[in-house]
Coordinates of C-alpha atoms and ligand atoms in Angstrom, one line a residue:
M23 CA 1.3 -14.1 -6.2
K24 CA 3.4 -16.4 -8.4
A25 CA 6.1 -18.7 -7.0
N26 CA 8.9 -17.0 -8.9
D27 CA 7.9 -13.7 -7.4
I28 CA 8.9 -15.1 -4.0
L29 CA 12.2 -16.1 -5.5
I30 CA 12.8 -12.7 -6.9
S31 CA 11.9 -11.1 -3.6
R32 CA 14.2 -13.5 -1.9
R33 CA 17.1 -12.7 -4.3
N34 CA 16.5 -9.0 -3.8
F35 CA 16.6 -9.5 -0.1
I36 CA 19.8 -11.4 -0.2
I37 CA 21.4 -8.7 -2.3
A38 CA 20.1 -6.1 0.1
L39 CA 21.7 -8.1 3.0
G40 CA 25.0 -8.5 1.2
A41 CA 27.7 -10.6 2.8
A42 CA 26.7 -9.7 6.4
W43 CA 26.4 -12.5 8.9
A44 CA 23.8 -12.2 11.6
T45 CA 24.0 -12.7 15.3
V46 CA 22.0 -15.7 16.4
S47 CA 19.6 -13.8 18.6
L48 CA 19.8 -10.8 20.9
S49 CA 20.1 -12.9 24.0
P50 CA 22.9 -13.7 24.6
P51 CA 24.5 -11.0 22.4
G52 CA 27.5 -11.4 20.2
L53 CA 27.3 -15.0 19.1
L54 CA 28.2 -15.6 15.5
A55 CA 26.2 -17.9 13.3
K56 CA 27.2 -19.5 10.0
E57 CA 24.3 -18.2 8.0
P58 CA 22.0 -15.1 8.3
V59 CA 19.5 -15.7 11.1
V60 CA 16.5 -13.5 11.9
L61 CA 17.2 -11.3 15.0
K62 CA 14.7 -12.0 17.7
R63 CA 14.0 -10.7 21.2
I64 CA 12.4 -12.5 24.1
I65 CA 8.8 -11.7 25.3
P66 CA 9.5 -11.4 29.0
S67 CA 6.2 -12.8 30.3
S68 CA 6.7 -16.1 28.4
G69 CA 10.3 -16.5 27.1
E70 CA 8.9 -16.9 23.6
L71 CA 11.1 -15.3 20.9
L72 CA 9.8 -12.7 18.5
P73 CA 11.5 -11.3 15.3
V74 CA 12.5 -7.7 15.9
I75 CA 10.8 -6.5 12.7
G76 CA 7.0 -6.8 12.4
L77 CA 4.5 -5.2 10.1
G78 CA 2.1 -2.3 10.7
T79 CA -1.1 -2.0 8.7
S80 CA -2.5 1.5 9.4
R81 CA -3.5 3.2 6.1
T82 CA -1.3 0.8 4.0
F83 CA -3.8 -2.1 4.2
D84 CA -7.0 0.0 4.1
T85 CA -7.5 -0.6 0.4
G86 CA -11.1 -1.9 0.5
D87 CA -11.7 -3.9 -2.7
N88 CA -9.1 -2.2 -4.9
Q89 CA -7.7 -5.3 -6.7
A90 CA -4.5 -3.8 -7.9
A91 CA -3.6 -2.6 -4.4
R92 CA -4.6 -6.0 -2.9
S93 CA -2.5 -8.0 -5.3
N94 CA 0.5 -5.8 -4.5
L95 CA -0.2 -6.3 -0.7
A96 CA -0.4 -10.0 -1.3
E97 CA 3.2 -9.8 -2.4
V98 CA 4.1 -7.6 0.5
L99 CA 2.7 -10.2 2.9
Q100 CA 4.4 -13.1 1.1
T101 CA 7.7 -11.3 1.2
F102 CA 7.3 -10.5 4.9
F103 CA 6.9 -14.3 5.7
A104 CA 9.6 -15.3 3.2
N105 CA 12.1 -13.1 5.1
G106 CA 11.2 -14.4 8.6
G107 CA 8.4 -12.1 9.6
A108 CA 5.9 -13.0 12.3
L109 CA 4.0 -10.1 14.0
I110 CA 1.4 -8.2 12.1
D111 CA -0.3 -5.3 14.0
S112 CA -3.8 -4.0 13.1
S113 CA -6.9 -2.4 14.6
P114 CA -10.6 -2.0 13.9
M115 CA -9.6 1.7 13.7
Y116 CA -7.8 1.0 10.4
G117 CA -10.8 0.9 8.1
S118 CA -10.8 -2.2 5.9
S119 CA -7.3 -3.3 7.0
E120 CA -8.4 -6.3 9.1
R121 CA -10.7 -7.6 6.4
V122 CA -7.9 -7.2 3.8
I123 CA -5.4 -8.9 6.0
G124 CA -7.8 -11.9 6.6
E125 CA -8.7 -12.2 2.9
L126 CA -5.0 -12.1 1.8
L127 CA -3.8 -14.5 4.5
K128 CA -6.1 -17.2 3.0
T129 CA -3.8 -17.4 0.0
T130 CA -0.5 -16.5 1.7
K131 CA 1.9 -19.5 1.8
N132 CA 4.4 -20.5 4.6
K133 CA 2.7 -18.3 7.2
S134 CA 2.9 -20.6 10.2
S135 CA 5.1 -18.0 12.0
L136 CA 2.1 -15.5 12.0
F137 CA 1.8 -13.6 15.3
A138 CA -1.6 -11.9 15.0
A139 CA -1.9 -8.7 16.9
T140 CA -5.0 -6.5 16.9
K141 CA -6.6 -4.0 19.2
V142 CA -9.9 -3.1 20.8
W143 CA -11.1 0.4 20.1
T144 CA -14.6 1.2 21.4
D145 CA -16.5 2.0 24.6
G146 CA -18.3 -0.5 26.8
E147 CA -17.8 -4.2 27.7
Q148 CA -20.2 -5.8 25.3
S149 CA -19.2 -3.5 22.5
G150 CA -15.5 -4.5 23.1
I151 CA -16.4 -8.2 23.1
R152 CA -18.4 -7.9 19.9
Q153 CA -15.5 -6.0 18.3
M154 CA -12.8 -8.5 19.3
E155 CA -15.0 -11.4 18.0
E156 CA -15.6 -9.5 14.7
S157 CA -11.8 -8.9 14.4
S158 CA -11.2 -12.6 14.9
R159 CA -13.7 -13.4 12.1
L160 CA -12.2 -10.8 9.8
W161 CA -8.6 -12.1 10.3
G162 CA -9.7 -15.7 10.1
V163 CA -7.9 -16.6 13.3
N164 CA -9.5 -18.7 16.1
K165 CA -7.4 -16.9 18.7
F166 CA -5.3 -13.7 18.6
D167 CA -1.7 -13.9 19.8
L168 CA -2.1 -10.4 21.2
I169 CA -5.0 -8.0 21.8
Q170 CA -4.1 -4.4 22.8
I171 CA -6.3 -1.7 24.1
H172 CA -6.0 1.0 21.4
N173 CA -5.0 4.4 22.7
L174 CA -6.1 3.7 26.3
R175 CA -9.7 3.8 25.2
D176 CA -12.1 2.7 28.0
W177 CA -9.1 0.7 29.2
K178 CA -10.4 -0.4 32.6
T179 CA -13.4 -2.1 31.1
H180 CA -11.4 -3.9 28.3
L181 CA -8.6 -4.9 30.6
N182 CA -11.1 -6.8 32.8
T183 CA -12.4 -8.6 29.7
L184 CA -8.9 -9.3 28.4
K185 CA -7.7 -10.7 31.7
D186 CA -10.7 -13.1 31.7
W187 CA -10.0 -14.0 28.1
K188 CA -6.3 -14.7 28.8
E189 CA -7.3 -16.9 31.8
Q190 CA -9.7 -18.8 29.6
G191 CA -7.1 -19.3 26.9
K192 CA -9.0 -17.1 24.4
V193 CA -6.0 -14.8 23.8
R194 CA -2.3 -15.5 24.4
Y195 CA -1.0 -12.0 25.4
I196 CA -2.6 -8.7 26.3
G197 CA -1.4 -5.1 26.0
I198 CA -2.1 -1.5 25.6
T199 CA -1.1 1.2 23.1
T200 CA -0.5 4.9 22.6
S201 CA 1.4 6.8 20.0
H202 CA 3.1 10.1 19.2
G203 CA 3.9 10.9 22.8
R204 CA 0.2 11.1 23.8
S205 CA -1.0 10.1 27.3
H206 CA 2.5 9.0 28.4
A207 CA 1.8 10.0 32.1
E208 CA -1.4 7.9 32.2
L209 CA 0.2 5.0 30.4
E210 CA 3.0 5.0 33.0
Q211 CA 0.5 4.8 35.8
I212 CA -1.1 1.8 34.1
L213 CA 2.2 0.1 33.5
R214 CA 3.1 0.5 37.2
S215 CA -0.2 -0.8 38.5
E216 CA -1.3 -3.5 36.0
S217 CA 0.2 -6.7 34.8
L218 CA 0.4 -6.6 31.0
D219 CA 2.5 -8.7 28.5
F220 CA 2.9 -5.9 25.9
V221 CA 3.0 -2.1 25.7
Q222 CA 3.1 -0.2 22.4
F223 CA 4.2 3.4 21.8
T224 CA 6.2 5.6 19.4
Y225 CA 9.9 5.7 19.4
N226 CA 12.2 6.7 16.5
I227 CA 15.5 8.6 16.0
D228 CA 13.7 11.9 15.8
N229 CA 11.3 11.2 18.7
R230 CA 13.2 9.7 21.6
S231 CA 11.1 10.7 24.5
A232 CA 10.3 7.1 25.3
E233 CA 13.9 6.6 26.3
Q234 CA 13.4 8.7 29.4
R235 CA 10.7 6.7 31.2
L236 CA 8.6 4.3 29.1
L237 CA 11.3 2.0 27.8
P238 CA 13.1 1.6 31.2
L239 CA 9.7 1.2 32.9
A240 CA 8.6 -1.5 30.5
A241 CA 11.9 -3.3 31.0
D242 CA 11.5 -3.0 34.8
R243 CA 8.0 -4.4 34.7
G244 CA 8.9 -7.3 32.4
M245 CA 6.8 -6.1 29.5
A246 CA 7.5 -6.6 25.8
T247 CA 7.5 -3.3 23.8
L248 CA 6.1 -2.8 20.3
I249 CA 7.4 0.3 18.6
N250 CA 5.0 2.2 16.2
R251 CA 5.9 5.0 13.8
P252 CA 9.6 4.0 13.5
F253 CA 9.8 6.2 10.4
Q254 CA 7.6 9.0 12.0
R255 CA 4.9 8.1 9.5
G256 CA 7.4 8.2 6.7
N257 CA 8.5 11.8 7.5
L258 CA 12.1 10.7 8.4
F259 CA 12.8 9.9 4.7
G260 CA 12.0 13.5 3.8
R261 CA 14.8 14.7 6.2
V262 CA 17.5 12.5 4.5
K263 CA 16.3 12.8 0.9
G264 CA 19.2 13.1 -1.5
K265 CA 21.7 12.6 1.3
P266 CA 24.2 9.7 0.9
L267 CA 24.3 7.0 3.6
P268 CA 27.6 7.4 5.6
E269 CA 30.2 4.7 4.9
W270 CA 30.5 3.8 8.6
T271 CA 26.9 2.4 8.6
A272 CA 28.5 -0.8 7.0
E273 CA 29.9 -1.4 10.5
F274 CA 26.4 -2.5 11.5
D275 CA 25.3 -4.1 8.2
C276 CA 23.1 -1.2 7.2
K277 CA 22.5 -0.5 3.5
S278 CA 19.7 2.1 3.3
W279 CA 18.2 4.9 5.3
G280 CA 15.2 2.6 6.1
Q281 CA 17.6 0.1 7.8
Y282 CA 19.4 3.0 9.5
F283 CA 16.1 4.1 11.2
L284 CA 15.0 0.6 12.0
K285 CA 18.3 -0.6 13.4
F286 CA 18.4 2.5 15.5
V287 CA 15.0 1.5 17.1
V288 CA 15.6 -2.2 17.6
S289 CA 19.1 -1.7 19.0
H290 CA 17.6 -0.2 22.1
S291 CA 17.8 -3.1 24.6
A292 CA 14.2 -2.5 25.9
V293 CA 12.7 -2.8 22.4
T294 CA 11.1 -6.1 21.5
C295 CA 9.8 -5.5 18.0
S296 CA 9.2 -2.5 15.7
I297 CA 6.2 -2.5 13.3
P298 CA 7.0 -0.3 10.2
A299 CA 4.1 -0.1 7.7
T300 CA 4.5 -0.3 4.0
S301 CA 2.5 -0.8 0.8
K302 CA 5.5 -1.5 -1.4
V303 CA 7.4 -4.8 -2.0
H304 CA 10.8 -3.2 -2.3
H305 CA 10.2 -1.4 1.0
I306 CA 9.3 -4.6 2.8
V307 CA 12.5 -6.2 1.4
D308 CA 14.4 -3.2 2.7
N309 CA 12.7 -3.2 6.1
M310 CA 13.1 -7.0 6.7
A311 CA 16.8 -6.7 6.0
A312 CA 17.0 -4.5 9.2
G313 CA 16.2 -7.6 11.2
F314 CA 19.4 -9.3 10.2
G315 CA 23.1 -8.6 10.8
R316 CA 24.9 -6.6 13.4
L317 CA 23.2 -3.8 15.4
P318 CA 24.8 -0.5 16.5
D319 CA 26.2 -0.3 20.0
A320 CA 25.7 2.6 22.4
E321 CA 28.5 4.6 20.9
M322 CA 27.3 4.0 17.4
R323 CA 23.8 5.0 18.3
N324 CA 25.0 8.3 19.5
R325 CA 26.9 8.8 16.3
M326 CA 23.7 8.0 14.4
I327 CA 21.8 10.6 16.3
R328 CA 24.5 13.3 15.7
H329 CA 24.7 12.5 12.1
F330 CA 20.9 12.5 11.6
E331 CA 20.6 15.8 13.4
S332 CA 23.3 17.3 11.2
V333 CA 21.8 16.4 7.8
Ligands
NAP421 N1 -1.9 4.1 18.8 C1 -1.5 3.0 18.1 O1 -1.8 1.9 18.5 C2 -0.7 3.2 16.8 C3 -0.5 4.5 16.4 C4 0.3 4.6 15.2 C5 0.8 3.5 14.6 N2 0.4 2.3 15.0 C6 0.9 1.0 14.3 O2 2.3 1.2 13.9 C7 2.4 1.1 12.5 C8 3.6 1.9 12.0 O3 3.3 3.3 12.1 P1 2.9 4.2 10.9 O4 2.3 3.4 9.9 O5 2.1 5.4 11.4 O6 4.2 4.9 10.4 P2 5.7 4.4 9.9 O7 5.8 2.9 9.9 O8 6.6 5.1 10.7 O9 5.8 4.9 8.4 C9 5.1 4.3 7.4 C10 5.4 5.1 6.1 O10 6.8 4.8 5.8 C11 6.9 4.5 4.4 N3 8.0 3.4 4.3 C12 8.0 2.2 4.8 N4 9.1 1.5 4.6 C13 9.9 2.4 3.9 C14 11.2 2.3 3.3 N5 11.9 1.2 3.5 N6 11.7 3.3 2.6 C15 10.9 4.4 2.4 N7 9.7 4.6 2.9 C16 9.2 3.6 3.6 C17 5.6 3.9 4.0 O11 5.3 4.3 2.7 P3 5.2 3.1 1.5 O12 3.8 2.5 1.7 O13 5.4 3.9 0.3 O14 6.3 2.1 1.8 C18 4.6 4.7 4.9 O15 4.2 5.9 4.3 C19 1.0 1.4 12.0 O16 0.9 0.9 10.7 C20 0.2 0.7 13.0 O17 0.1 -0.7 12.8 C21 -0.3 2.1 16.2

């Protein structure tokens, strides 16, 4: 990636952002800053702040050795960090993604904000340990910020290991994931009985079941939430194709359907960070812009739902 590519991305981003001024952070709300500032939420178990927009890597980073795809992803990563990004989410389940991330990070500049989040996805204690050590080697990180148990797989075994690792300082945060509304009942049981830093599940404007129990439960239990599939795997864009963005979206500094969907997700008070995936530079510019400016309030969120359901 060339230095002026970053500048171009930056300029595109600033144009995307327009004249909007951002709130300083989401806690306390409503403060006005003099310049755009990345919106962040607190990780309850530590008080650390995390930008509300992260980066998913399922499918998009599974490029193997395809050089054209990799050089494009190098620019996606650089643009992510240039626009205040921190959390990258991956998994051994995502083919070559962890290897691609690690190799691209070697040449990514200004990446000190990296918050490296992966998962363990296997059966058995020793197999889990081997997998997490291999992920660490592939990413090129000494210690992950977050390791999550992927889709509840053999969760009791891995949770024991992760608790030990956290105690020994081998990982900073531990969590568990599901998606697409699967296993919510079992996940709720785990959240009630176990002490976790993070929980990850699906929540978007078309799939709001997490509002009923998971989001309030995570808030009650003091757990940070990572939201996967904020675009329902990209399907939400099909629903609004060719439809103009309503003018009233300017009231919360929204300039695209991508920002509409992401601002809907991160404006829920129990959401810590959403992790949209993209393979395209102009989409990461768009997505990162959702992490700046005003967010919709409760009344506006209802209007967004009504409008989305009417198009
Ligand atoms: N159980 C689990 O732990 C679990 C399950 C599912 C997902 N996840 C995590 O969550 C992440 C996100 O979920 P996801 O990847 O399934 O789906 P998603 O983020 O909802 O959607 C990704 C799709 O949206 C498109 N897209 C992204 N930004 C766009 C924009 N601004 N405008 C138009 N299209 C845009 C992407 O295509 P382009 O490449 O063309 O931009 C891609 O096809 C995953 O990558 C993964 O890290 C975890």
